[in-house]
Short mmCIF file of C-alpha atoms in Angstrom, two decimals:
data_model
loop_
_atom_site.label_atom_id
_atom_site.label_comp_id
_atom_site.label_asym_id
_atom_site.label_seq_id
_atom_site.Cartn_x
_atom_site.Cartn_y
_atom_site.Cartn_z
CA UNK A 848 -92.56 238.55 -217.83
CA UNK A 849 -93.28 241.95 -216.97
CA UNK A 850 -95.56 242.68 -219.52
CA UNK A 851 -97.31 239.61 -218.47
CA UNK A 852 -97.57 241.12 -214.84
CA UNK A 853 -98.74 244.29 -215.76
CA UNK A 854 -101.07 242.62 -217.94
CA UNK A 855 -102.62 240.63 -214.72
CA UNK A 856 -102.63 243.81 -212.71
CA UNK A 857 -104.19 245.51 -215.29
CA UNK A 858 -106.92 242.63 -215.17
CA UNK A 859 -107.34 242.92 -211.50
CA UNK A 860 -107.69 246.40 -211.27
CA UNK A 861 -110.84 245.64 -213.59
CA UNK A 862 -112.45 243.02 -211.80
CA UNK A 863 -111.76 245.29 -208.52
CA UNK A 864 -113.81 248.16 -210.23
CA UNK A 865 -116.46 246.18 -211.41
CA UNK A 866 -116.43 244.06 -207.73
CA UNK A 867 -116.77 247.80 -205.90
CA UNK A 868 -119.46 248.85 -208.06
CA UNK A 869 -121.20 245.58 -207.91
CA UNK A 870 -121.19 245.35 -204.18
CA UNK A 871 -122.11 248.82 -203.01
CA UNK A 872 -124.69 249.59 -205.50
CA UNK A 873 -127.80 248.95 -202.76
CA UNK A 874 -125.33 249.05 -200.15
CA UNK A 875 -126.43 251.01 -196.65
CA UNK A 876 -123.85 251.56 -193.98
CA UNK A 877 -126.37 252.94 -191.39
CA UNK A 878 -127.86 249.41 -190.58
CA UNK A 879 -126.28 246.16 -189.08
CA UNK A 880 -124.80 244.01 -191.53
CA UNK A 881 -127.11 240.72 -190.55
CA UNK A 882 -129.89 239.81 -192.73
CA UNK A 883 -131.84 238.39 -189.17
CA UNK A 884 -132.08 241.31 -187.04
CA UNK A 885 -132.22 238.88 -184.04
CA UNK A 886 -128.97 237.37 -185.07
CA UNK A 887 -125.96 238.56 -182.92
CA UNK A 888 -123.37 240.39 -184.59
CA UNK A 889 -119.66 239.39 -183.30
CA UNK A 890 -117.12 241.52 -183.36
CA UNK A 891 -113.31 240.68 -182.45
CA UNK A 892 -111.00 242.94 -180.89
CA UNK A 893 -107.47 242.91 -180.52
CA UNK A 894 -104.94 245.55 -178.91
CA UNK A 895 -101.38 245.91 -180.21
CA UNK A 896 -99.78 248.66 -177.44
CA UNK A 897 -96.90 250.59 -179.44
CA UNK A 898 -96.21 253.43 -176.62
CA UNK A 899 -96.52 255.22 -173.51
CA UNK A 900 -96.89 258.48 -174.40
CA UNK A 901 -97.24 259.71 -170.75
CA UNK A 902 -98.40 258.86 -166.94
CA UNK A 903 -99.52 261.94 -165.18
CA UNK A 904 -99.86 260.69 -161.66
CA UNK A 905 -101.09 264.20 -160.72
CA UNK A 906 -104.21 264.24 -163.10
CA UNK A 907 -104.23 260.42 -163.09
CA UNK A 908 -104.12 259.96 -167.05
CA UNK A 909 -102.49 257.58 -169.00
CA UNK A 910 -101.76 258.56 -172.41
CA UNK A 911 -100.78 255.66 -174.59
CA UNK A 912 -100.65 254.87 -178.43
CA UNK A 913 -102.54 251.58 -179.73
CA UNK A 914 -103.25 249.64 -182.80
CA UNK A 915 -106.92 248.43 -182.45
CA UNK A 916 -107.82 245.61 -184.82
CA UNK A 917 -112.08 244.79 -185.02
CA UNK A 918 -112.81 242.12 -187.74
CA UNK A 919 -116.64 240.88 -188.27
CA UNK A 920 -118.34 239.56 -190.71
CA UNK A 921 -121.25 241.48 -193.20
CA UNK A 922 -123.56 239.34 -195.26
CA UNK A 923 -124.07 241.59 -198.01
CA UNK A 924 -120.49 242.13 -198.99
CA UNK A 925 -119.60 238.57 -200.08
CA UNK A 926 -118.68 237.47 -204.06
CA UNK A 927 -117.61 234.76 -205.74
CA UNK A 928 -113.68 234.77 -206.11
CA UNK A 929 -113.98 233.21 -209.26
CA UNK A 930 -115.78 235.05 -211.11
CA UNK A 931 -113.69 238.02 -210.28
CA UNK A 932 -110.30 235.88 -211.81
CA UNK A 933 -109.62 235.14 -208.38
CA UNK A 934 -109.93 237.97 -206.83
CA UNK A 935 -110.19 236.89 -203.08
CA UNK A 936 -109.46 240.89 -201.50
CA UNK A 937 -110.01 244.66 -201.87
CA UNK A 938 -109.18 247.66 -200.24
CA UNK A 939 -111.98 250.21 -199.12
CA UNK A 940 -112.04 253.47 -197.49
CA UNK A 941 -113.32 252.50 -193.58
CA UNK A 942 -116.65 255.03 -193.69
CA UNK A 943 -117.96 253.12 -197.19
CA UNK A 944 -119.02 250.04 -194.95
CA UNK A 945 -120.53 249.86 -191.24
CA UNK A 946 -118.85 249.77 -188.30
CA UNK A 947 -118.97 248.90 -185.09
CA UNK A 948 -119.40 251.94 -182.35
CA UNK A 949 -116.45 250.19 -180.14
CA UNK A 950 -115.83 253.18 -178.12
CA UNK A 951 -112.89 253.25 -174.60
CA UNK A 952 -115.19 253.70 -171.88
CA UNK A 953 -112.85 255.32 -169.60
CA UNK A 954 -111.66 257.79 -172.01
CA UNK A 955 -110.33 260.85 -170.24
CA UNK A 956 -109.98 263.09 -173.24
CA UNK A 957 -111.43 266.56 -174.46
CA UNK A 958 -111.59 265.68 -178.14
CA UNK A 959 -114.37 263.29 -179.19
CA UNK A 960 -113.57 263.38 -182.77
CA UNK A 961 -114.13 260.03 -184.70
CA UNK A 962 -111.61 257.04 -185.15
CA UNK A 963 -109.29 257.52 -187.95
CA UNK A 964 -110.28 256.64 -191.65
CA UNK A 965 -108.20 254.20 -192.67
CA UNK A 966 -108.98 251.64 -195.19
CA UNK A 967 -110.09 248.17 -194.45
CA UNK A 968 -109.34 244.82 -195.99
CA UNK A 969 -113.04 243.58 -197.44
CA UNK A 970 -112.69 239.26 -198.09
CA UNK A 971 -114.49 237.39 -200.60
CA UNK A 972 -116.35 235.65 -197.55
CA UNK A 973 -117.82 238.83 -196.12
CA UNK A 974 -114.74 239.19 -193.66
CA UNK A 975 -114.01 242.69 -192.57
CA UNK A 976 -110.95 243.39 -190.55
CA UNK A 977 -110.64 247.23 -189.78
CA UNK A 978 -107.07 248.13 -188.17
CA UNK A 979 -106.90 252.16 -187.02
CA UNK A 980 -103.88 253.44 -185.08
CA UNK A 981 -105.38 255.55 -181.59
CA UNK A 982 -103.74 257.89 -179.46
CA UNK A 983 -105.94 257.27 -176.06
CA UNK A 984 -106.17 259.27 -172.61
CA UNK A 985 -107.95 257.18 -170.22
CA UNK A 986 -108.69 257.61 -166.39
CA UNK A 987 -105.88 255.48 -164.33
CA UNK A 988 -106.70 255.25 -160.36
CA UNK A 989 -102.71 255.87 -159.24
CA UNK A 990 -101.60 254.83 -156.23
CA UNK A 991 -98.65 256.38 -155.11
CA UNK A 992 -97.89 254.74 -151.75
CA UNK A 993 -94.97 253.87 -152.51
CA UNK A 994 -93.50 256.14 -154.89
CA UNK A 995 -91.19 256.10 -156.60
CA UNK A 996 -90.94 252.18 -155.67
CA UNK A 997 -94.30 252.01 -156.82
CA UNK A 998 -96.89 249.48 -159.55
CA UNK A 999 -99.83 250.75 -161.45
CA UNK A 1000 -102.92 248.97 -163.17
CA UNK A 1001 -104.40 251.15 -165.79
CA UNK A 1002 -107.44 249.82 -167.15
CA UNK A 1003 -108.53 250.23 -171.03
CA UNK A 1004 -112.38 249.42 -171.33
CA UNK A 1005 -113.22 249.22 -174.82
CA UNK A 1006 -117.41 248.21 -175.74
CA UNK A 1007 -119.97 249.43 -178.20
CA UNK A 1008 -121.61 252.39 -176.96
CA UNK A 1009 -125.22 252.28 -178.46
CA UNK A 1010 -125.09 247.99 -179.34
CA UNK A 1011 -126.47 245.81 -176.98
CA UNK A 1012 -125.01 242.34 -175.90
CA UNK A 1013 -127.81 240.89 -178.07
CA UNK A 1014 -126.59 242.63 -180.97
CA UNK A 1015 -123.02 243.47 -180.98
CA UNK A 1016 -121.10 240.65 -178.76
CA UNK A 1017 -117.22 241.42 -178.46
CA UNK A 1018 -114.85 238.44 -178.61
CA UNK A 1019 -111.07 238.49 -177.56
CA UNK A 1020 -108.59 237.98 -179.51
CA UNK A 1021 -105.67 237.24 -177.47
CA UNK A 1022 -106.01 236.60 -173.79
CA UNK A 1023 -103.62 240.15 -173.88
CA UNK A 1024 -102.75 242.52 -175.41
CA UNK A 1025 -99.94 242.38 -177.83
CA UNK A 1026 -96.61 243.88 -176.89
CA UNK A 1027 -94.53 242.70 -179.15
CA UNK A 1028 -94.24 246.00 -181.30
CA UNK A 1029 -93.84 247.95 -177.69
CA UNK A 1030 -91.30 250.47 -177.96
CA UNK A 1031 -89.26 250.67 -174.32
CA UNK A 1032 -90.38 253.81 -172.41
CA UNK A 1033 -87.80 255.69 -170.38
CA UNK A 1034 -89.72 255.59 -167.14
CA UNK A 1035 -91.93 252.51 -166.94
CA UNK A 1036 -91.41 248.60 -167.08
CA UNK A 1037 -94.75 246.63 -168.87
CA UNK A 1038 -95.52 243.15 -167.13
CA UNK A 1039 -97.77 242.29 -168.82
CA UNK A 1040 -101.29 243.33 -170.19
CA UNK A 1041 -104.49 241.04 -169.71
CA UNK A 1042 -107.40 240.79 -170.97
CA UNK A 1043 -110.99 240.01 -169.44
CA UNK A 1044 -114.28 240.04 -171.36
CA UNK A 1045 -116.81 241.26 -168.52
CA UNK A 1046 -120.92 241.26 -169.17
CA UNK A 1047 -122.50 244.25 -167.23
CA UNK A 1048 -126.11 245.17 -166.51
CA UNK A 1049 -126.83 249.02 -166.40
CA UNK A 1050 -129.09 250.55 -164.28
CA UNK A 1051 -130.51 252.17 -167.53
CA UNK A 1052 -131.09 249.17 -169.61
CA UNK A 1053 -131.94 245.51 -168.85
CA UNK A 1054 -129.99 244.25 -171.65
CA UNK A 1055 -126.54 243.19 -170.96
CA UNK A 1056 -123.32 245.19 -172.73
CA UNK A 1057 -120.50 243.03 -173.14
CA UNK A 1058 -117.02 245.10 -173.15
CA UNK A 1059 -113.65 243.99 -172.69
CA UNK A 1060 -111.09 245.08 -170.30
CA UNK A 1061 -107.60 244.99 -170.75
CA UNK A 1062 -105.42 245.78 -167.63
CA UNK A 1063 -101.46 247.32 -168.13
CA UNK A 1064 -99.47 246.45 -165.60
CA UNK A 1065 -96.57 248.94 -164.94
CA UNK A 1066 -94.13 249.35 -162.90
CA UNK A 1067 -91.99 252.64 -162.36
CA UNK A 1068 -88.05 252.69 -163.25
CA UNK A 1069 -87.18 254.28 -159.74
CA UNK A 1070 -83.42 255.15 -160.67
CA UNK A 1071 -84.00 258.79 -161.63
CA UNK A 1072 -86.26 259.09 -158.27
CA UNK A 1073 -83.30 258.03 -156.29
CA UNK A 1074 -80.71 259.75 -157.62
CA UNK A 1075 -82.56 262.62 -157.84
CA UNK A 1076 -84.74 262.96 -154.63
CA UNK A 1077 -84.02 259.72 -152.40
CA UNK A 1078 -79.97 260.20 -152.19
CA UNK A 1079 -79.84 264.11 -151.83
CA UNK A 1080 -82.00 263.54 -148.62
CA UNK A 1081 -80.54 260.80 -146.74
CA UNK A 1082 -76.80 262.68 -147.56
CA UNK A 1083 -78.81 266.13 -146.07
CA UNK A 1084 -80.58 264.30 -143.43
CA UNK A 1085 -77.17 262.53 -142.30
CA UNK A 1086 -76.01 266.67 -142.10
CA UNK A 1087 -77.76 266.83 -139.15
CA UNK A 1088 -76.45 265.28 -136.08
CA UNK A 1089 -73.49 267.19 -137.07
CA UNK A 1090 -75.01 270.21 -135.84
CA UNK A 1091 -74.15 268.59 -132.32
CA UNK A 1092 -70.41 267.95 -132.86
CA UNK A 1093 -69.87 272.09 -133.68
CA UNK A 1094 -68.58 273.79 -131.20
CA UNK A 1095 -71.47 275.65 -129.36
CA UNK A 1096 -69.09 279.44 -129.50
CA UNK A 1097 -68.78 278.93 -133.37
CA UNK A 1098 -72.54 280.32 -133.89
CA UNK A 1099 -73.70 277.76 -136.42
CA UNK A 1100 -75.25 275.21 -135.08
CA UNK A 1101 -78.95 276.54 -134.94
CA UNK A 1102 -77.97 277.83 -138.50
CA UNK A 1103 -77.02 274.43 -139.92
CA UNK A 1104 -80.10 273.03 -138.78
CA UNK A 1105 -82.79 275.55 -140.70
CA UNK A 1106 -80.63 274.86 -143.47
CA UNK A 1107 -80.86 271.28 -143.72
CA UNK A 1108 -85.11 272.35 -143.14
CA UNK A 1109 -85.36 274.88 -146.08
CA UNK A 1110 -83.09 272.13 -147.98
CA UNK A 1111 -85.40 269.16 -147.45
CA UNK A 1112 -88.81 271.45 -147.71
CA UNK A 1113 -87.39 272.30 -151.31
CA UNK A 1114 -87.40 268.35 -152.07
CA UNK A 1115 -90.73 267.86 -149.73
CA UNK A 1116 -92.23 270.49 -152.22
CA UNK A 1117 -91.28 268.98 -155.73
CA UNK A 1118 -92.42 265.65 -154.80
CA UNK A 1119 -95.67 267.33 -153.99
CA UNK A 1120 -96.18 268.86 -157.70
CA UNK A 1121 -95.79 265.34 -159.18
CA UNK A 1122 -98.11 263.32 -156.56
CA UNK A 1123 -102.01 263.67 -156.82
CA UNK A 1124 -103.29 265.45 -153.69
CA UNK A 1125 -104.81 262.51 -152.31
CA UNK A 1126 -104.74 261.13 -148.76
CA UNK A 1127 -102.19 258.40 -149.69
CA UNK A 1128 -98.84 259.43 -148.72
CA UNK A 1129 -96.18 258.61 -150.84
CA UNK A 1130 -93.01 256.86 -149.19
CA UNK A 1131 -90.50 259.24 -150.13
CA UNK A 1132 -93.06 262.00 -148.78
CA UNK A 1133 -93.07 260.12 -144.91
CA UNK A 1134 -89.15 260.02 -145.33
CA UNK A 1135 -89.17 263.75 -146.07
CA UNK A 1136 -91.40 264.50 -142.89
CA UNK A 1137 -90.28 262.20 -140.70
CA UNK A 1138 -86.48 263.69 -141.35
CA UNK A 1139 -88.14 267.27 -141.35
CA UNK A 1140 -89.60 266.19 -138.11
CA UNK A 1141 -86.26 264.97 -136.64
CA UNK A 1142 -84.57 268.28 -137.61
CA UNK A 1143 -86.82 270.05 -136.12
CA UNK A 1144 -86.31 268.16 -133.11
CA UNK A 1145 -82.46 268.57 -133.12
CA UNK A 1146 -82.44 272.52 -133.83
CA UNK A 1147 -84.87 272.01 -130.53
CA UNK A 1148 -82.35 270.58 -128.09
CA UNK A 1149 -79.57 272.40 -129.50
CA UNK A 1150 -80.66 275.49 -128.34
CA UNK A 1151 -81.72 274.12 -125.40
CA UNK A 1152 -77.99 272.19 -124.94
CA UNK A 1153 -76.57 276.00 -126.16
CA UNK A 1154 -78.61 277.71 -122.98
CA UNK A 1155 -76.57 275.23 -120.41
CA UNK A 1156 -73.70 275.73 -122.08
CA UNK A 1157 -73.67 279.90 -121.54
CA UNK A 1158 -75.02 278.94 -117.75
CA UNK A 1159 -72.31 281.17 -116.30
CA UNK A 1160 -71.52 282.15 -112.29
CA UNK A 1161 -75.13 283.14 -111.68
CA UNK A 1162 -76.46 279.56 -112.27
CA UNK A 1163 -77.15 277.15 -110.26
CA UNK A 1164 -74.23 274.29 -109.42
CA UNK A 1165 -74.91 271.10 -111.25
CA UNK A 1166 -77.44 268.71 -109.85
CA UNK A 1167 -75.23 265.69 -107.95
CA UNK A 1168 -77.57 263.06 -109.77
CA UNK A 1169 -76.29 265.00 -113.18
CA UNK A 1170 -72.55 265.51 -112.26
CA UNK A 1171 -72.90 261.39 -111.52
CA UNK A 1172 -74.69 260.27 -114.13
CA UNK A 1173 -73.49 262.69 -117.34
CA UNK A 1174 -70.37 264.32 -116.00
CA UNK A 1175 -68.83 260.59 -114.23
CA UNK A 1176 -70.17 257.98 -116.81
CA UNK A 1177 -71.92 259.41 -120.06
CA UNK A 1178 -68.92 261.45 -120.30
CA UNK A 1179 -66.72 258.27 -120.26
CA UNK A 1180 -69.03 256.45 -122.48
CA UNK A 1181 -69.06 259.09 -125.32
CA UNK A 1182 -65.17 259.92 -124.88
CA UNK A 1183 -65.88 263.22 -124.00
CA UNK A 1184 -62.96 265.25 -122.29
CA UNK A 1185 -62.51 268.81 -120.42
CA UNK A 1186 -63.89 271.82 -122.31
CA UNK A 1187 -60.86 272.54 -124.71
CA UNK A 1188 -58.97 268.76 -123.33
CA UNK A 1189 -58.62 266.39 -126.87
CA UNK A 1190 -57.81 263.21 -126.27
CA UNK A 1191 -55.75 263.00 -129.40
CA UNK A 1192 -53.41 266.08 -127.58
CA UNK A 1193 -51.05 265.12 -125.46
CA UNK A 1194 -49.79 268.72 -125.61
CA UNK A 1195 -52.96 269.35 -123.57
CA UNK A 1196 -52.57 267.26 -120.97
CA UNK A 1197 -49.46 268.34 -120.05
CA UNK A 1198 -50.09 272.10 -120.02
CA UNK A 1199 -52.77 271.22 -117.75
CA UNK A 1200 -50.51 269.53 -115.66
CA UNK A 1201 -48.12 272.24 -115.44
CA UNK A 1202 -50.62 274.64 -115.09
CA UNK A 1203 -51.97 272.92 -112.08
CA UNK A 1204 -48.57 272.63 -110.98
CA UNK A 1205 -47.97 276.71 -111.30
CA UNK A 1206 -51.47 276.42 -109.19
CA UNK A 1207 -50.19 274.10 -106.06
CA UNK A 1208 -46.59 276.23 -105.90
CA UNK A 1209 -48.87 279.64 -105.85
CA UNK A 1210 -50.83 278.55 -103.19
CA UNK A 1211 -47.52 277.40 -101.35
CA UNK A 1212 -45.99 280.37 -101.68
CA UNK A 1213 -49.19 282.36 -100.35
CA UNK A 1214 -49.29 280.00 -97.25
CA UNK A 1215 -45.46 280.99 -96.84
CA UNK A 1216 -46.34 284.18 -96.94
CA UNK A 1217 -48.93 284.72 -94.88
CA UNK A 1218 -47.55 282.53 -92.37
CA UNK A 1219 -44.52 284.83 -92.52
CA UNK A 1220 -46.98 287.63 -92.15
CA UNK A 1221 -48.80 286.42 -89.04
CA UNK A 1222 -45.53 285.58 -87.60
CA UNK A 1223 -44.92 289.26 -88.03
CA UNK A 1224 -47.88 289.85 -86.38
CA UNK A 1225 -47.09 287.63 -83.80
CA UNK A 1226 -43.68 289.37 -83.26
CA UNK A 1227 -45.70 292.59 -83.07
CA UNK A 1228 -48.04 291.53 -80.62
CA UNK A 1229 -45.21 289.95 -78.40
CA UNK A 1230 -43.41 293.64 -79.31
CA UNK A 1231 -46.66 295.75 -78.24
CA UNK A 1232 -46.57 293.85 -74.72
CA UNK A 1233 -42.86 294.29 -74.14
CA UNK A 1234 -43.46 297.97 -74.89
CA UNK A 1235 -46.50 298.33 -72.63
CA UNK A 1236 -43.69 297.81 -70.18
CA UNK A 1237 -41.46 299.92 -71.23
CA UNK A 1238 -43.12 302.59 -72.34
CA UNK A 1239 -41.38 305.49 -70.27
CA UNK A 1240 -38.34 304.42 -70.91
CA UNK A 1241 -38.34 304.30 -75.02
CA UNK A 1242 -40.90 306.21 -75.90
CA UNK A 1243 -39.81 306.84 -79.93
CA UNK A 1244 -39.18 303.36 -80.40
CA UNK A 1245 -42.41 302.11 -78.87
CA UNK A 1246 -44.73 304.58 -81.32
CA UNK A 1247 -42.19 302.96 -84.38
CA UNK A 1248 -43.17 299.45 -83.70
CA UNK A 1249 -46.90 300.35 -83.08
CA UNK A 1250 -47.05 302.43 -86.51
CA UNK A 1251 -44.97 299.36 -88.27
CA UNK A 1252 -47.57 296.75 -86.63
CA UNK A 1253 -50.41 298.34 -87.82
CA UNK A 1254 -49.43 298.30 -91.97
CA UNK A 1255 -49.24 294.65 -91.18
CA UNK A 1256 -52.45 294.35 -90.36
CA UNK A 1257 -53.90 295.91 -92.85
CA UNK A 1258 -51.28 294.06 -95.42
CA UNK A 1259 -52.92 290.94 -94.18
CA UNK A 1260 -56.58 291.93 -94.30
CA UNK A 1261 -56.03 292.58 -98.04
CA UNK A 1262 -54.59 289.54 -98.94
CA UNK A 1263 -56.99 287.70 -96.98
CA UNK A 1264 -59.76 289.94 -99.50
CA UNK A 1265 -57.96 289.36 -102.62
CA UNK A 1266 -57.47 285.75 -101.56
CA UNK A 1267 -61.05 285.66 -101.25
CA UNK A 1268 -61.72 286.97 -104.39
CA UNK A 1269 -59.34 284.65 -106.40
CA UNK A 1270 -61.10 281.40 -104.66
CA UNK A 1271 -64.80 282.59 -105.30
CA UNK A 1272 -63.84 283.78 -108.91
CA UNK A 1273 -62.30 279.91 -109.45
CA UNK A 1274 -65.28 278.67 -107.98
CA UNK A 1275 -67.63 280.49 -110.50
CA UNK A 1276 -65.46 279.38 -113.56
CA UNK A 1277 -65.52 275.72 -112.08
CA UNK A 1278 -69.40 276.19 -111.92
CA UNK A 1279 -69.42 277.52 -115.59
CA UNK A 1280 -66.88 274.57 -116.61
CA UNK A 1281 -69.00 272.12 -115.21
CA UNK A 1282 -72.35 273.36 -116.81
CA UNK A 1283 -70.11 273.32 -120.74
CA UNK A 1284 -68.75 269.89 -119.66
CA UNK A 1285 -72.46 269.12 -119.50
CA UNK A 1286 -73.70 270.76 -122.72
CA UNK A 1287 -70.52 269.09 -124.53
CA UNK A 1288 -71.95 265.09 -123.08
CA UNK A 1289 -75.31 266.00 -124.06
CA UNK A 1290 -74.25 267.24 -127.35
CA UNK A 1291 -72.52 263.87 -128.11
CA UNK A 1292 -75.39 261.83 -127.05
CA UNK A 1293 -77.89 263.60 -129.09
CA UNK A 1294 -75.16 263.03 -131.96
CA UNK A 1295 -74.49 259.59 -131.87
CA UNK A 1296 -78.61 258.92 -131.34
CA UNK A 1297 -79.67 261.15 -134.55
CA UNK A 1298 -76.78 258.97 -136.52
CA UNK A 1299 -79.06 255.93 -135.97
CA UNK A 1300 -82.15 257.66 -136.12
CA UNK A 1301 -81.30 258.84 -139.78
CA UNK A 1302 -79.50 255.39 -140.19
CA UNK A 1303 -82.71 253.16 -139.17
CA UNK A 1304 -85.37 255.29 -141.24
CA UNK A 1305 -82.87 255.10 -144.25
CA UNK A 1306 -82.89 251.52 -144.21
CA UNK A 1307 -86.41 251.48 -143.47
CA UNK A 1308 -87.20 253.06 -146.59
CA UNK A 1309 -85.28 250.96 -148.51
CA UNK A 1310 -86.93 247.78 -147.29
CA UNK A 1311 -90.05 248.65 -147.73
CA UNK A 1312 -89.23 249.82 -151.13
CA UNK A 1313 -87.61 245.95 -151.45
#
């Protein structure tokens, strides 16, 4: 048996010889295979997509590896099978016969070197069907509104460069492309590929050039994008509002706000290298500003909220429409408490108490006293009289009780001074109390209103992506 098949292939071989010398011994590849040069030539073309090589949104290039299949018939390369002992195909090299000039319009490549030379499959009826392997960069109009949530259409134009419609007419094979050898890319979903034969009219010529179109629709694999560039901002941008629940004497709060800034203008600035610079916007870029923009805002009023809350003795006394409105009911509203009161201290509440307390008895005790004191007084006034009277009789004594009501007097002018003193430095502190009390319920406000600010846009972002 296997002599017998090496004796057939050995046969075949023969015939194939004396078929290729037969067949291109006038043979021209320069001309169109028709033998009525008004006849139309038709060509069919079919796309098999293996792989996405790359997307570069920046450059707008798609880079992608196809199998392009053109069969057509040419009338001079047709035998008889039978005199050949059945021999119904051969092999050729692709530049021995003519081909079409099926060129991607919308290439986007530096290297115009010619299709690969791989060998077609010649039939007995004239049949030629030429399939080459292509590594193509064509032009891709990227929109990246909506990155990294984003679709693309890349189209792949593919029509004979020098052949007119009335000579070369390209047929489709498929109403798509053909994805089932695709191999899955890391970064982009395929959903499908069609394919439209379209007739145009150039401005250059009258004659019509047919080309087909196919269109590859992608759509990005956003899970790198948000783990990557989505998440790290909303967790920054949710950083924040915290800046208004430090304590305005730690010194960080303007500090935690630049941060969160330079953090998010790092992101804003990758996303940038990856995006075309066109006047679309991407999503994730408007998230980036709009947060940038609400940071910016915060860092704003918190050193405007720091300024009240160093307002010491020299300010002003709080507005009565501001100790109403922020000090009586914001303040209750946000659960906001003395400057240094927690409402989780109980500890607090009663120190206060007792320090009030140690407040009411020292006032008692200076009312006891200087009551005592101008009961002296009163003594020494009643004394002075008595001694006007009897002044030549006790003259010693009287210059005593003179000398003795005097130091009173000036006893009691000091205390009254000191006194003095005490109540206007307690009514500067008050002043300065009040004014933190205020910074503290503006503080919280701002807080809680950045929390849904951040909240709202994050969600916001999300549904539109959805």
């Amino acid at each position: 048996t296997s002599l017998c098949y090496l004796a057939v292939e050995s046969a075949k071989g023969k015939y194939a010889h004396m078929l290729f010398n037969k067949l291109f011994e006038d043979y021209s590849n320069a001309l169109r295979p028709v033998e009525d040069t008004d006849k139309v030539l038709n060509v069919t073309l079919q796309i098999t997509l293996s792989q996405i090589k790359d997307m570069d949104e920046r450059n707008q290039i798609l880079s992608a590896y196809l199998w392009i299949r053109q069969s057509w018939y040419d009338a001079y390369l047709k035998w008889d099978k039978d005199k050949y002992d059945g021999l119904d195909s051969i092999r050729i090299p692709s530049n021995l016969v003519w081909r079409p000039d099926i060129v991607l319009y919308n290439k986007a490549d530096d290297d115009f070197s010619e299709p690969v030379n791989t060998n077609v499959v010649l039939r007995y009826d004239g049949k030629i069907t030429w399939d080459a392997p292509a590594i193509t960069k064509s032009s891709c109009v990227v929109d990246v509104s909506y990155f990294p949530f984003d679709s693309q259409q890349c189209n792949l134009t593919f029509g004979s460069w020098t052949y007119n419609g009335n000579q070369v007419d390209i047929i489709n094979s498929l109403d798509s492309g053909d994805l089932s050898d695709f191999v899955e890319d890391v970064e982009w979903e395929i959903h499908g590929m069609p394919a439209v034969k379209n007739v145009i009219t150039y401005g250059c010529c009258s004659e019509p050039y047919p080309d087909v179109t196919f269109t590859l629709i992608l759509k990005r694999k956003s899970s790198f994008y948000i783990f990557n560039l989505l998440l790290p901002c909303i967790l920054i941008s949710f950083l924040a509002p915290l800046g208004f629940y430090l304590p305005a004497d730690s010194g960080e709060k303007v500090s935690l706000g630049v941060t969160v800034l330079l953090a998010l203008t790092v992101f804003q600035l990758m996303v940038a290298e990856i995006m075309p610079p066109s006047e679309n916007v991407p999503l994730i870029g408007k998230y980036y500003i709009a947060t940038m923009t609400m940071i910016t805002a915060s860092t704003a009023l918190t050193i405007i909220i720091m300024n009240l809350h160093h307002c010491g003795s020299e300010a002003k006394p709080v507005p009565q429409w501001a100790r109403v409105v922020i000090l009586d009911y914001m303040s209750k509203i946000f659960f906001v408490y003395d400057v240094g009161e927690n409402c989780t201290s109980p500890k607090r509440e009663k120190e206060e108490e007792r320090r009030f307390e140690g407040d009411d008895g020292y006032q008692r005790r200076h009312k006891e006293v200087r009551s005592s004191l101008s009961n002296r007084n009163d003594d020494c006034n009643l004394r002075e009289k008595l001694n006007g009277n009897l002044h030549g009789v006790h003259g010693v004594n009287v210059r005593e009780t003179v000398n003795c009501c005097s130091c009173y007097k000036m006893l009691i002018k000091n205390i009254e001074y000191i006194a003095n003193c005490v109540r206007d430095h307690k009514a500067n502190r008050a002043k300065g109390i009040e004014w933190k009390k205020v910074a503290k319920v503006m503080d919280r406000f701002f807080m809680w209103i950045f929390f849904v600010m951040v909240f709202f846009m994050s969600v916001l972002i999300i549904g539109k992506a959805a």
